[in-house]
mmCIF file of C-alpha atoms and ligand atoms in Angstrom:
data_model
loop_
_atom_site.group_PDB
_atom_site.id
_atom_site.type_symbol
_atom_site.label_atom_id
_atom_site.label_comp_id
_atom_site.label_asym_id
_atom_site.label_seq_id
_atom_site.Cartn_x
_atom_site.Cartn_y
_atom_site.Cartn_z
ATOM 1 C CA MET A 298 -7.645 10.620 3.117
ATOM 2 C CA PRO A 299 -7.013 12.776 6.346
ATOM 3 C CA GLU A 300 -7.445 16.330 5.715
ATOM 4 C CA THR A 301 -3.991 17.905 6.670
ATOM 5 C CA ILE A 302 -2.138 18.597 3.553
ATOM 6 C CA VAL A 303 1.841 18.634 4.204
ATOM 7 C CA THR A 304 3.963 19.963 1.404
ATOM 8 C CA ASN A 305 7.765 19.453 0.797
ATOM 9 C CA ASN A 306 8.357 23.187 1.807
ATOM 10 C CA ASP A 307 6.363 22.251 5.149
ATOM 11 C CA LEU A 308 8.906 19.505 5.806
ATOM 12 C CA ALA A 309 11.807 21.770 4.768
ATOM 13 C CA ALA A 310 11.095 24.099 7.356
ATOM 14 C CA LEU A 311 11.445 21.411 10.047
ATOM 15 C CA MET A 312 14.512 19.418 8.622
ATOM 16 C CA ASP A 313 17.470 19.662 6.421
ATOM 17 C CA THR A 314 15.804 18.939 3.149
ATOM 18 C CA THR A 315 14.373 20.866 -0.021
ATOM 19 C CA ASN A 316 11.420 20.662 -2.159
ATOM 20 C CA GLU A 317 13.694 19.968 -5.192
ATOM 21 C CA TRP A 318 15.465 17.066 -3.390
ATOM 22 C CA ILE A 319 12.218 15.436 -2.725
ATOM 23 C CA ILE A 320 10.801 15.978 -6.068
ATOM 24 C CA GLU A 321 13.706 14.775 -7.921
ATOM 25 C CA ARG A 322 14.223 11.610 -5.868
ATOM 26 C CA THR A 323 10.622 10.534 -5.341
ATOM 27 C CA GLY A 324 8.151 12.699 -7.478
ATOM 28 C CA ILE A 325 6.424 13.632 -4.058
ATOM 29 C CA GLN A 326 4.961 17.115 -3.891
ATOM 30 C CA GLU A 327 2.717 16.736 -0.831
ATOM 31 C CA ARG A 328 1.209 14.112 1.416
ATOM 32 C CA ARG A 329 -1.404 13.958 4.037
ATOM 33 C CA PHE A 330 -0.729 13.518 7.674
ATOM 34 C CA PHE A 331 -3.401 12.282 10.196
ATOM 35 C CA THR A 332 -4.957 14.716 12.978
ATOM 36 C CA ALA A 333 -4.211 12.848 16.415
ATOM 37 C CA GLY A 334 -7.567 12.584 18.395
ATOM 38 C CA LYS A 335 -9.605 12.314 15.077
ATOM 39 C CA ASP A 336 -8.096 9.874 12.754
ATOM 40 C CA SER A 337 -7.049 6.501 13.616
ATOM 41 C CA VAL A 338 -5.785 3.533 11.217
ATOM 42 C CA SER A 339 -9.207 1.881 12.039
ATOM 43 C CA ASN A 340 -11.603 4.886 11.625
ATOM 44 C CA MET A 341 -10.073 6.140 8.452
ATOM 45 C CA ALA A 342 -10.642 2.579 7.018
ATOM 46 C CA ALA A 343 -14.225 2.658 8.283
ATOM 47 C CA ARG A 344 -14.960 5.811 6.442
ATOM 48 C CA ALA A 345 -13.370 4.379 3.259
ATOM 49 C CA ALA A 346 -15.411 0.982 3.870
ATOM 50 C CA LYS A 347 -18.550 2.883 4.005
ATOM 51 C CA ILE A 348 -17.967 4.829 0.781
ATOM 52 C CA ALA A 349 -17.096 1.394 -0.757
ATOM 53 C CA LEU A 350 -20.011 -0.397 0.396
ATOM 54 C CA GLU A 351 -22.341 2.480 -0.551
ATOM 55 C CA ARG A 352 -20.771 2.195 -4.112
ATOM 56 C CA ALA A 353 -21.065 -1.415 -4.407
ATOM 57 C CA GLY A 354 -24.846 -1.059 -3.319
ATOM 58 C CA LYS A 355 -24.099 -3.178 -0.124
ATOM 59 C CA THR A 356 -24.672 -2.713 3.733
ATOM 60 C CA PRO A 357 -22.253 -3.653 6.527
ATOM 61 C CA GLN A 358 -24.564 -6.608 7.136
ATOM 62 C CA ASP A 359 -23.738 -8.011 3.790
ATOM 63 C CA VAL A 360 -20.078 -8.522 4.693
ATOM 64 C CA ASP A 361 -18.953 -11.902 5.413
ATOM 65 C CA ALA A 362 -15.215 -11.219 6.389
ATOM 66 C CA ILE A 363 -12.625 -8.373 6.796
ATOM 67 C CA VAL A 364 -9.150 -8.537 5.630
ATOM 68 C CA PHE A 365 -7.184 -5.704 6.862
ATOM 69 C CA ALA A 366 -3.595 -4.835 5.677
ATOM 70 C CA THR A 367 -1.459 -2.302 7.596
ATOM 71 C CA LEU A 368 1.972 -1.814 8.998
ATOM 72 C CA THR A 369 0.914 0.965 11.519
ATOM 73 C CA PRO A 370 -1.926 -0.857 13.299
ATOM 74 C CA ASP A 371 -3.766 0.896 16.139
ATOM 75 C CA TYR A 372 -2.699 -1.523 18.702
ATOM 76 C CA TYR A 373 0.161 -3.870 19.303
ATOM 77 C CA PHE A 374 -2.554 -6.362 19.557
ATOM 78 C CA PRO A 375 -5.524 -7.076 18.740
ATOM 79 C CA GLY A 376 -5.066 -6.117 15.089
ATOM 80 C CA SER A 377 -7.061 -3.093 13.238
ATOM 81 C CA GLY A 378 -9.565 -5.687 11.468
ATOM 82 C CA VAL A 379 -11.705 -6.244 14.564
ATOM 83 C CA LEU A 380 -11.487 -2.394 15.238
ATOM 84 C CA LEU A 381 -12.987 -1.815 11.444
ATOM 85 C CA GLN A 382 -15.584 -4.361 12.407
ATOM 86 C CA ARG A 383 -16.615 -2.522 15.482
ATOM 87 C CA GLU A 384 -16.715 0.759 13.645
ATOM 88 C CA LEU A 385 -19.060 -0.889 11.123
ATOM 89 C CA GLY A 386 -21.384 -2.132 13.856
ATOM 90 C CA LEU A 387 -20.688 -5.761 13.004
ATOM 91 C CA SER A 388 -19.916 -8.500 15.407
ATOM 92 C CA ARG A 389 -19.177 -12.240 14.902
ATOM 93 C CA ILE A 390 -17.884 -12.031 11.246
ATOM 94 C CA PRO A 391 -13.997 -13.370 10.879
ATOM 95 C CA CYS A 392 -11.368 -10.498 10.750
ATOM 96 C CA PHE A 393 -7.855 -11.171 9.493
ATOM 97 C CA ASP A 394 -4.861 -8.870 9.703
ATOM 98 C CA ILE A 395 -2.344 -8.793 7.087
ATOM 99 C CA ARG A 396 1.427 -7.753 8.038
ATOM 100 C CA SER A 397 2.874 -7.478 4.469
ATOM 101 C CA GLN A 398 3.578 -3.655 4.420
ATOM 102 C CA CYS A 399 3.747 -2.385 1.097
ATOM 103 C CA GLY A 400 2.690 -5.568 -0.392
ATOM 104 C CA GLY A 401 -0.157 -5.888 2.010
ATOM 105 C CA PHE A 402 -3.082 -5.085 -0.257
ATOM 106 C CA ILE A 403 -2.217 -7.606 -2.708
ATOM 107 C CA TYR A 404 -1.788 -10.087 0.168
ATOM 108 C CA ALA A 405 -5.040 -9.152 1.645
ATOM 109 C CA LEU A 406 -6.750 -9.223 -1.857
ATOM 110 C CA SER A 407 -5.284 -12.687 -2.435
ATOM 111 C CA VAL A 408 -6.793 -13.958 0.745
ATOM 112 C CA ALA A 409 -10.295 -12.738 0.017
ATOM 113 C CA ASP A 410 -9.987 -13.980 -3.453
ATOM 114 C CA GLN A 411 -9.225 -17.718 -2.185
ATOM 115 C CA TYR A 412 -11.965 -17.498 0.430
ATOM 116 C CA ILE A 413 -14.534 -16.294 -2.336
ATOM 117 C CA LYS A 414 -13.565 -18.819 -4.805
ATOM 118 C CA SER A 415 -13.533 -21.540 -2.331
ATOM 119 C CA GLY A 416 -17.236 -20.661 -1.763
ATOM 120 C CA MET A 417 -16.583 -19.937 2.062
ATOM 121 C CA PHE A 418 -17.283 -15.996 1.701
ATOM 122 C CA LYS A 419 -19.609 -14.224 -0.730
ATOM 123 C CA THR A 420 -18.634 -10.615 0.284
ATOM 124 C CA VAL A 421 -15.384 -9.714 1.710
ATOM 125 C CA LEU A 422 -14.090 -5.915 2.655
ATOM 126 C CA VAL A 423 -10.236 -5.646 1.918
ATOM 127 C CA ALA A 424 -8.715 -2.746 3.800
ATOM 128 C CA GLY A 425 -5.463 -0.839 3.504
ATOM 129 C CA SER A 426 -5.011 2.007 6.128
ATOM 130 C CA GLU A 427 -1.795 3.655 7.409
ATOM 131 C CA ILE A 428 -0.731 6.229 9.787
ATOM 132 C CA GLN A 429 2.965 6.686 9.138
ATOM 133 C CA SER A 430 3.560 10.287 10.091
ATOM 134 C CA ASN A 431 3.503 9.213 13.686
ATOM 135 C CA VAL A 432 6.017 6.477 13.559
ATOM 136 C CA MET A 433 8.473 8.426 11.611
ATOM 137 C CA GLU A 434 10.589 11.493 13.067
ATOM 138 C CA ILE A 435 10.103 14.857 11.381
ATOM 139 C CA SER A 436 13.905 15.837 11.788
ATOM 140 C CA ASP A 437 17.072 15.679 10.245
ATOM 141 C CA ARG A 438 17.820 12.092 11.429
ATOM 142 C CA GLY A 439 14.596 10.996 10.216
ATOM 143 C CA ARG A 440 14.491 12.755 6.850
ATOM 144 C CA THR A 441 15.157 9.828 4.575
ATOM 145 C CA MET A 442 12.120 7.908 5.678
ATOM 146 C CA SER A 443 9.649 11.062 6.610
ATOM 147 C CA VAL A 444 9.886 12.825 3.118
ATOM 148 C CA ILE A 445 8.648 9.450 1.536
ATOM 149 C CA PHE A 446 5.566 8.345 3.421
ATOM 150 C CA GLY A 447 2.223 9.613 4.301
ATOM 151 C CA ASP A 448 -1.025 8.514 5.724
ATOM 152 C CA GLY A 449 -4.381 7.330 4.154
ATOM 153 C CA ALA A 450 -6.800 4.557 3.713
ATOM 154 C CA GLY A 451 -8.599 2.508 0.855
ATOM 155 C CA VAL A 452 -11.131 -0.275 0.931
ATOM 156 C CA CYS A 453 -12.501 -2.487 -1.704
ATOM 157 C CA VAL A 454 -15.669 -4.518 -1.685
ATOM 158 C CA VAL A 455 -14.614 -8.037 -3.244
ATOM 159 C CA GLU A 456 -17.828 -10.229 -4.244
ATOM 160 C CA ALA A 457 -18.536 -13.541 -5.504
ATOM 161 C CA HIS A 458 -19.982 -13.795 -9.068
ATOM 162 C CA GLN A 459 -20.733 -16.212 -11.754
ATOM 163 C CA GLU A 460 -19.228 -14.469 -14.937
ATOM 164 C CA LYS A 461 -16.447 -16.675 -16.253
ATOM 165 C CA GLY A 462 -13.364 -14.572 -17.182
ATOM 166 C CA LYS A 463 -14.276 -11.657 -15.040
ATOM 167 C CA GLY A 464 -13.100 -10.224 -11.800
ATOM 168 C CA ILE A 465 -9.965 -11.268 -9.966
ATOM 169 C CA LEU A 466 -8.177 -13.815 -12.667
ATOM 170 C CA SER A 467 -5.401 -14.468 -10.567
ATOM 171 C CA THR A 468 -2.977 -13.364 -7.591
ATOM 172 C CA HIS A 469 0.659 -14.016 -7.339
ATOM 173 C CA LEU A 470 2.483 -13.731 -4.041
ATOM 174 C CA HIS A 471 6.190 -14.097 -3.064
ATOM 175 C CA SER A 472 8.712 -13.014 -0.291
ATOM 176 C CA ASP A 473 12.247 -13.364 0.862
ATOM 177 C CA GLY A 474 13.044 -12.827 4.403
ATOM 178 C CA ASN A 475 16.673 -12.809 3.914
ATOM 179 C CA PHE A 476 16.163 -8.877 3.179
ATOM 180 C CA ALA A 477 13.975 -8.481 6.342
ATOM 181 C CA GLU A 478 16.268 -5.910 7.942
ATOM 182 C CA GLU A 479 16.758 -3.799 4.930
ATOM 183 C CA LEU A 480 13.425 -2.033 5.184
ATOM 184 C CA CYS A 481 12.215 -2.340 8.819
ATOM 185 C CA CYS A 482 11.190 -1.007 12.031
ATOM 186 C CA LYS A 483 12.631 -3.307 14.647
ATOM 187 C CA LEU A 484 11.177 -1.897 17.965
ATOM 188 C CA PRO A 485 9.221 -2.402 20.079
ATOM 189 C CA SER A 486 10.429 -6.021 20.155
ATOM 190 C CA SER A 487 9.012 -8.876 21.916
ATOM 191 C CA SER A 488 12.495 -10.626 21.871
ATOM 192 C CA LEU A 489 14.262 -7.965 23.985
ATOM 193 C CA ALA A 490 14.174 -7.661 27.695
ATOM 194 C CA ASP A 491 13.335 -4.143 27.702
ATOM 195 C CA ARG A 492 11.444 -4.391 24.312
ATOM 196 C CA GLY A 493 13.715 -1.435 23.117
ATOM 197 C CA LEU A 494 11.643 0.996 24.974
ATOM 198 C CA SER A 495 14.377 2.345 27.071
ATOM 199 C CA ALA A 496 15.093 5.902 27.118
ATOM 200 C CA ASP A 497 18.420 5.137 25.454
ATOM 201 C CA ALA A 498 16.895 3.429 22.599
ATOM 202 C CA GLN A 499 14.588 6.139 22.076
ATOM 203 C CA GLN A 500 17.190 8.855 22.142
ATOM 204 C CA ALA A 501 19.404 6.779 19.756
ATOM 205 C CA GLY A 502 16.373 6.570 17.223
ATOM 206 C CA ASP A 503 16.130 2.817 17.416
ATOM 207 C CA LEU A 504 12.320 3.146 17.345
ATOM 208 C CA LEU A 505 12.565 4.661 13.854
ATOM 209 C CA PRO A 506 11.908 2.597 10.781
ATOM 210 C CA TYR A 507 15.155 2.106 8.678
ATOM 211 C CA MET A 508 15.342 1.769 4.778
ATOM 212 C CA ASN A 509 18.381 0.703 2.487
ATOM 213 C CA GLY A 510 17.046 3.139 -0.211
ATOM 214 C CA LYS A 511 19.485 1.782 -2.934
ATOM 215 C CA LEU A 512 18.968 -1.889 -2.225
ATOM 216 C CA VAL A 513 15.245 -1.340 -2.115
ATOM 217 C CA PHE A 514 15.194 0.597 -5.394
ATOM 218 C CA GLN A 515 17.560 -2.260 -7.039
ATOM 219 C CA TYR A 516 14.886 -4.929 -6.226
ATOM 220 C CA ALA A 517 11.802 -3.231 -6.729
ATOM 221 C CA VAL A 518 12.736 -2.287 -10.213
ATOM 222 C CA LYS A 519 13.500 -6.330 -10.581
ATOM 223 C CA TYR A 520 10.607 -7.773 -9.075
ATOM 224 C CA PHE A 521 7.558 -5.289 -10.074
ATOM 225 C CA PRO A 522 8.065 -6.294 -13.836
ATOM 226 C CA GLU A 523 8.905 -9.909 -12.944
ATOM 227 C CA VAL A 524 5.558 -10.326 -11.020
ATOM 228 C CA ILE A 525 3.389 -8.428 -13.412
ATOM 229 C CA ARG A 526 4.617 -10.690 -16.202
ATOM 230 C CA GLU A 527 4.075 -13.742 -14.148
ATOM 231 C CA ALA A 528 0.479 -12.805 -13.880
ATOM 232 C CA LEU A 529 0.197 -12.032 -17.629
ATOM 233 C CA THR A 530 1.861 -15.152 -18.605
ATOM 234 C CA HIS A 531 -0.328 -17.351 -16.045
ATOM 235 C CA ASN A 532 -3.344 -16.045 -18.034
ATOM 236 C CA GLN A 533 -1.911 -16.396 -21.593
ATOM 237 C CA LEU A 534 -1.882 -12.757 -21.963
ATOM 238 C CA THR A 535 0.927 -10.114 -22.607
ATOM 239 C CA GLU A 536 1.576 -6.348 -21.729
ATOM 240 C CA ASN A 537 -0.076 -5.514 -24.793
ATOM 241 C CA ASP A 538 -3.366 -6.937 -23.397
ATOM 242 C CA LEU A 539 -3.162 -4.431 -20.278
ATOM 243 C CA ASP A 540 -5.537 -1.551 -20.176
ATOM 244 C CA LEU A 541 -4.083 -0.382 -16.938
ATOM 245 C CA LEU A 542 -1.318 -0.922 -14.475
ATOM 246 C CA ILE A 543 -1.917 0.411 -10.956
ATOM 247 C CA PRO A 544 1.396 -0.180 -8.964
ATOM 248 C CA HIS A 545 2.007 0.342 -5.261
ATOM 249 C CA GLN A 546 2.909 4.011 -5.176
ATOM 250 C CA ALA A 547 6.500 3.493 -3.736
ATOM 251 C CA ASN A 548 8.550 6.315 -5.608
ATOM 252 C CA ALA A 549 7.620 7.813 -8.898
ATOM 253 C CA ARG A 550 10.960 6.993 -10.180
ATOM 254 C CA ILE A 551 10.440 3.216 -9.521
ATOM 255 C CA THR A 552 6.939 3.578 -11.385
ATOM 256 C CA GLU A 553 8.535 5.361 -14.131
ATOM 257 C CA TYR A 554 11.314 2.618 -14.375
ATOM 258 C CA VAL A 555 8.678 -0.157 -14.354
ATOM 259 C CA ARG A 556 6.499 1.625 -16.984
ATOM 260 C CA LYS A 557 9.434 1.899 -19.275
ATOM 261 C CA GLU A 558 10.433 -1.685 -18.657
ATOM 262 C CA MET A 559 6.767 -2.899 -19.316
ATOM 263 C CA ASN A 560 6.838 -0.629 -22.678
ATOM 264 C CA MET A 561 3.603 0.965 -21.300
ATOM 265 C CA PRO A 562 2.307 4.421 -22.440
ATOM 266 C CA ALA A 563 2.261 6.841 -19.248
ATOM 267 C CA GLU A 564 -1.698 7.236 -19.524
ATOM 268 C CA LYS A 565 -2.105 3.473 -18.770
ATOM 269 C CA VAL A 566 0.207 3.646 -15.638
ATOM 270 C CA ILE A 567 -1.526 5.127 -12.600
ATOM 271 C CA SER A 568 0.558 7.516 -10.379
ATOM 272 C CA ASN A 569 -0.868 9.693 -7.754
ATOM 273 C CA ILE A 570 2.321 9.558 -5.524
ATOM 274 C CA HIS A 571 2.886 13.324 -5.956
ATOM 275 C CA LYS A 572 -0.206 14.149 -3.901
ATOM 276 C CA TYR A 573 -0.118 11.586 -1.214
ATOM 277 C CA GLY A 574 3.267 10.260 -0.814
ATOM 278 C CA ASN A 575 3.919 6.433 -0.304
ATOM 279 C CA THR A 576 0.822 5.231 1.844
ATOM 280 C CA THR A 577 2.195 1.701 1.932
ATOM 281 C CA ALA A 578 -0.803 -0.832 2.106
ATOM 282 C CA ALA A 579 -3.224 1.834 1.267
ATOM 283 C CA SER A 580 -1.609 3.210 -1.963
ATOM 284 C CA ILE A 581 -3.183 0.570 -4.372
ATOM 285 C CA PRO A 582 -6.708 0.822 -3.027
ATOM 286 C CA ILE A 583 -6.398 4.838 -3.087
ATOM 287 C CA ALA A 584 -4.990 4.796 -6.586
ATOM 288 C CA LEU A 585 -7.578 2.296 -7.864
ATOM 289 C CA THR A 586 -10.236 4.555 -6.371
ATOM 290 C CA GLU A 587 -9.011 7.751 -7.963
ATOM 291 C CA ALA A 588 -8.662 5.969 -11.317
ATOM 292 C CA TRP A 589 -12.162 4.624 -11.074
ATOM 293 C CA GLN A 590 -13.534 7.978 -9.867
ATOM 294 C CA ASP A 591 -11.574 9.500 -12.917
ATOM 295 C CA GLY A 592 -13.252 7.184 -15.460
ATOM 296 C CA LYS A 593 -10.126 5.467 -16.147
ATOM 297 C CA VAL A 594 -11.388 2.002 -14.967
ATOM 298 C CA LYS A 595 -13.954 0.866 -17.625
ATOM 299 C CA GLU A 596 -15.965 -2.532 -17.914
ATOM 300 C CA GLY A 597 -14.025 -5.329 -19.503
ATOM 301 C CA ASN A 598 -10.684 -3.485 -18.797
ATOM 302 C CA LEU A 599 -7.665 -5.653 -18.052
ATOM 303 C CA ILE A 600 -5.968 -4.208 -14.901
ATOM 304 C CA ALA A 601 -2.754 -5.282 -13.159
ATOM 305 C CA LEU A 602 -2.099 -4.488 -9.649
ATOM 306 C CA ALA A 603 1.575 -4.986 -8.284
ATOM 307 C CA ALA A 604 3.526 -4.168 -5.138
ATOM 308 C CA PHE A 605 6.833 -4.742 -3.621
ATOM 309 C CA GLY A 606 8.230 -3.945 -0.272
ATOM 310 C CA SER A 607 9.278 -4.559 3.262
ATOM 311 C CA GLY A 608 10.061 -8.227 3.822
ATOM 312 C CA PHE A 609 10.806 -8.253 1.048
ATOM 313 C CA MET A 610 7.363 -9.217 0.003
ATOM 314 C CA TRP A 611 5.838 -8.635 -3.370
ATOM 315 C CA GLY A 612 2.822 -9.781 -5.550
ATOM 316 C CA SER A 613 0.428 -9.037 -8.359
ATOM 317 C CA ALA A 614 -3.279 -9.406 -9.259
ATOM 318 C CA LEU A 615 -4.817 -9.287 -12.702
ATOM 319 C CA ILE A 616 -8.346 -8.355 -12.957
ATOM 320 C CA ARG A 617 -10.911 -8.240 -15.737
ATOM 321 C CA TRP A 618 -13.124 -5.258 -14.638
HETATM 322 N N1 ACO B 868 16.561 15.581 1.938
HETATM 323 C C1 ACO B 868 17.885 16.061 1.549
HETATM 324 N N2 ACO B 868 18.791 15.295 1.496
HETATM 325 C C2 ACO B 868 18.632 13.878 1.938
HETATM 326 C C3 ACO B 868 17.415 13.505 2.483
HETATM 327 C C4 ACO B 868 16.375 14.477 2.450
HETATM 328 N N3 ACO B 868 15.104 13.909 2.824
HETATM 329 N N4 ACO B 868 17.429 12.189 2.756
HETATM 330 C C5 ACO B 868 18.912 11.780 2.536
HETATM 331 N N5 ACO B 868 19.677 12.828 2.071
HETATM 332 C C6 ACO B 868 20.947 12.905 1.604
HETATM 333 C C7 ACO B 868 21.913 11.996 2.064
HETATM 334 O O1 ACO B 868 22.308 12.011 3.499
HETATM 335 C C8 ACO B 868 23.042 11.804 1.217
HETATM 336 O O2 ACO B 868 23.834 12.993 1.496
HETATM 337 P P1 ACO B 868 25.388 12.757 1.441
HETATM 338 O O3 ACO B 868 25.816 12.629 -0.044
HETATM 339 O O4 ACO B 868 25.996 13.830 1.935
HETATM 340 O O5 ACO B 868 25.814 11.646 2.139
HETATM 341 C C9 ACO B 868 22.241 12.174 -0.094
HETATM 342 O O6 ACO B 868 21.005 12.780 0.122
HETATM 343 C C10 ACO B 868 22.033 10.928 -1.083
HETATM 344 O O7 ACO B 868 21.500 10.155 -0.088
HETATM 345 P P2 ACO B 868 21.224 8.719 -0.884
HETATM 346 O O8 ACO B 868 20.556 7.777 0.376
HETATM 347 O O9 ACO B 868 22.210 8.213 -1.473
HETATM 348 O O10 ACO B 868 19.984 9.258 -1.853
HETATM 349 P P3 ACO B 868 19.369 8.689 -2.935
HETATM 350 O O11 ACO B 868 19.661 9.117 -4.182
HETATM 351 O O12 ACO B 868 19.741 6.819 -2.821
HETATM 352 O O13 ACO B 868 17.912 8.626 -2.674
HETATM 353 C C11 ACO B 868 16.054 7.413 -2.143
HETATM 354 C C12 ACO B 868 17.247 8.068 -1.540
HETATM 355 C C13 ACO B 868 14.884 8.271 -2.526
HETATM 356 C C14 ACO B 868 15.445 6.632 -0.842
HETATM 357 C C15 ACO B 868 16.400 6.462 -3.108
HETATM 358 O O14 ACO B 868 17.209 5.564 -2.510
HETATM 359 C C16 ACO B 868 15.325 5.524 -3.583
HETATM 360 O O15 ACO B 868 14.531 6.037 -4.383
HETATM 361 N N6 ACO B 868 15.286 4.269 -3.061
HETATM 362 C C17 ACO B 868 14.170 3.620 -3.373
HETATM 363 C C18 ACO B 868 13.309 3.291 -2.225
HETATM 364 C C19 ACO B 868 12.152 3.840 -2.173
HETATM 365 O O16 ACO B 868 11.640 4.811 -2.728
HETATM 366 N N7 ACO B 868 11.262 3.236 -1.139
HETATM 367 C C20 ACO B 868 9.888 3.609 -1.074
HETATM 368 C C21 ACO B 868 9.427 2.991 0.026
HETATM 369 S S1 ACO B 868 9.673 1.431 0.056
HETATM 370 C C22 ACO B 868 8.569 0.722 -0.922
HETATM 371 O O17 ACO B 868 7.588 1.180 -0.934
HETATM 372 C C23 ACO B 868 8.991 -0.364 -1.658
#
């Protein structure tokens, strides 16, 4: 996580919002913001990757491929995968960039899983990293988005193994482009003559992300339980078999709604959004890492990961740890 902690009161000093409004609507108390010149999407992922590789008893040279999920890449192109590769001192291995927003980590994990199961790769780094504080506006007009989103990175090492019934049991992916504009950042656009970078567009706030909050809420609480149940049914399991649910940290109210809908006790559902806000593609690996560090992830546990977000794109992964 980047070091700078930004509390709700820090934001309230810069825009028309309050600590109470943010906590009531989102459950967020504070988030991290990057430091310009020090943190980048790829170098935060590299720091996370080094910790992950050390914990997995691997070196960067063991990595066969990188799958990098982000909606805030370092550059317009190339993607951040090759930058992470470079940061790790690697060359030649393939790097994939996944543009699936909040669903990014699940999509990335699924890509890694398929390549490993096909036998093409043995060890894959799956990264989620975001610097969102720099693409929002800390102002009255930017307040709907900027109180929700934060910066951070998380990386998992995914490895081939021979133990039947362990590891990633299955992944389930969906999307519906009919809702593309309901949670999006349209500019800069390759389709517009001025790419939307004109002074007028900037002044009008057209480069800022937009979210139809109520609609996103409505679909999130429908698709989260649906896609988790899809994964359970596919594996002939039920929610009673789940030891842990690690949802994308969209909003504490969404997580709470999903928890109740799935009849799960609070201790089985990981929520750390109060500390970090919504870190989009990074939120699941950050939450998984914290749950693991806190001893909540145990050998043999059945763990569901699930996400919903911009696209709309949503998905789940079922893991026997
Ligand atoms: N601080 C204070 N007031 C605010 C803020 C703010 N940051 N933002 C908006 N308001 C005001 C609005 O202007 C509005 O004022 P008005 O009544 O005078 O017009 C009022 O608060 C209510 O605004 P709504 O947009 O109706 O607020 P709502 O209760 O819907 O809450 C929220 C907004 C939190 C975004 C809600 O719609 C929600 O939870 N949506 C789910 C979307 C979400 O959480 N997305 C997470 C990211 S996407 C993802 O990860 C899937």
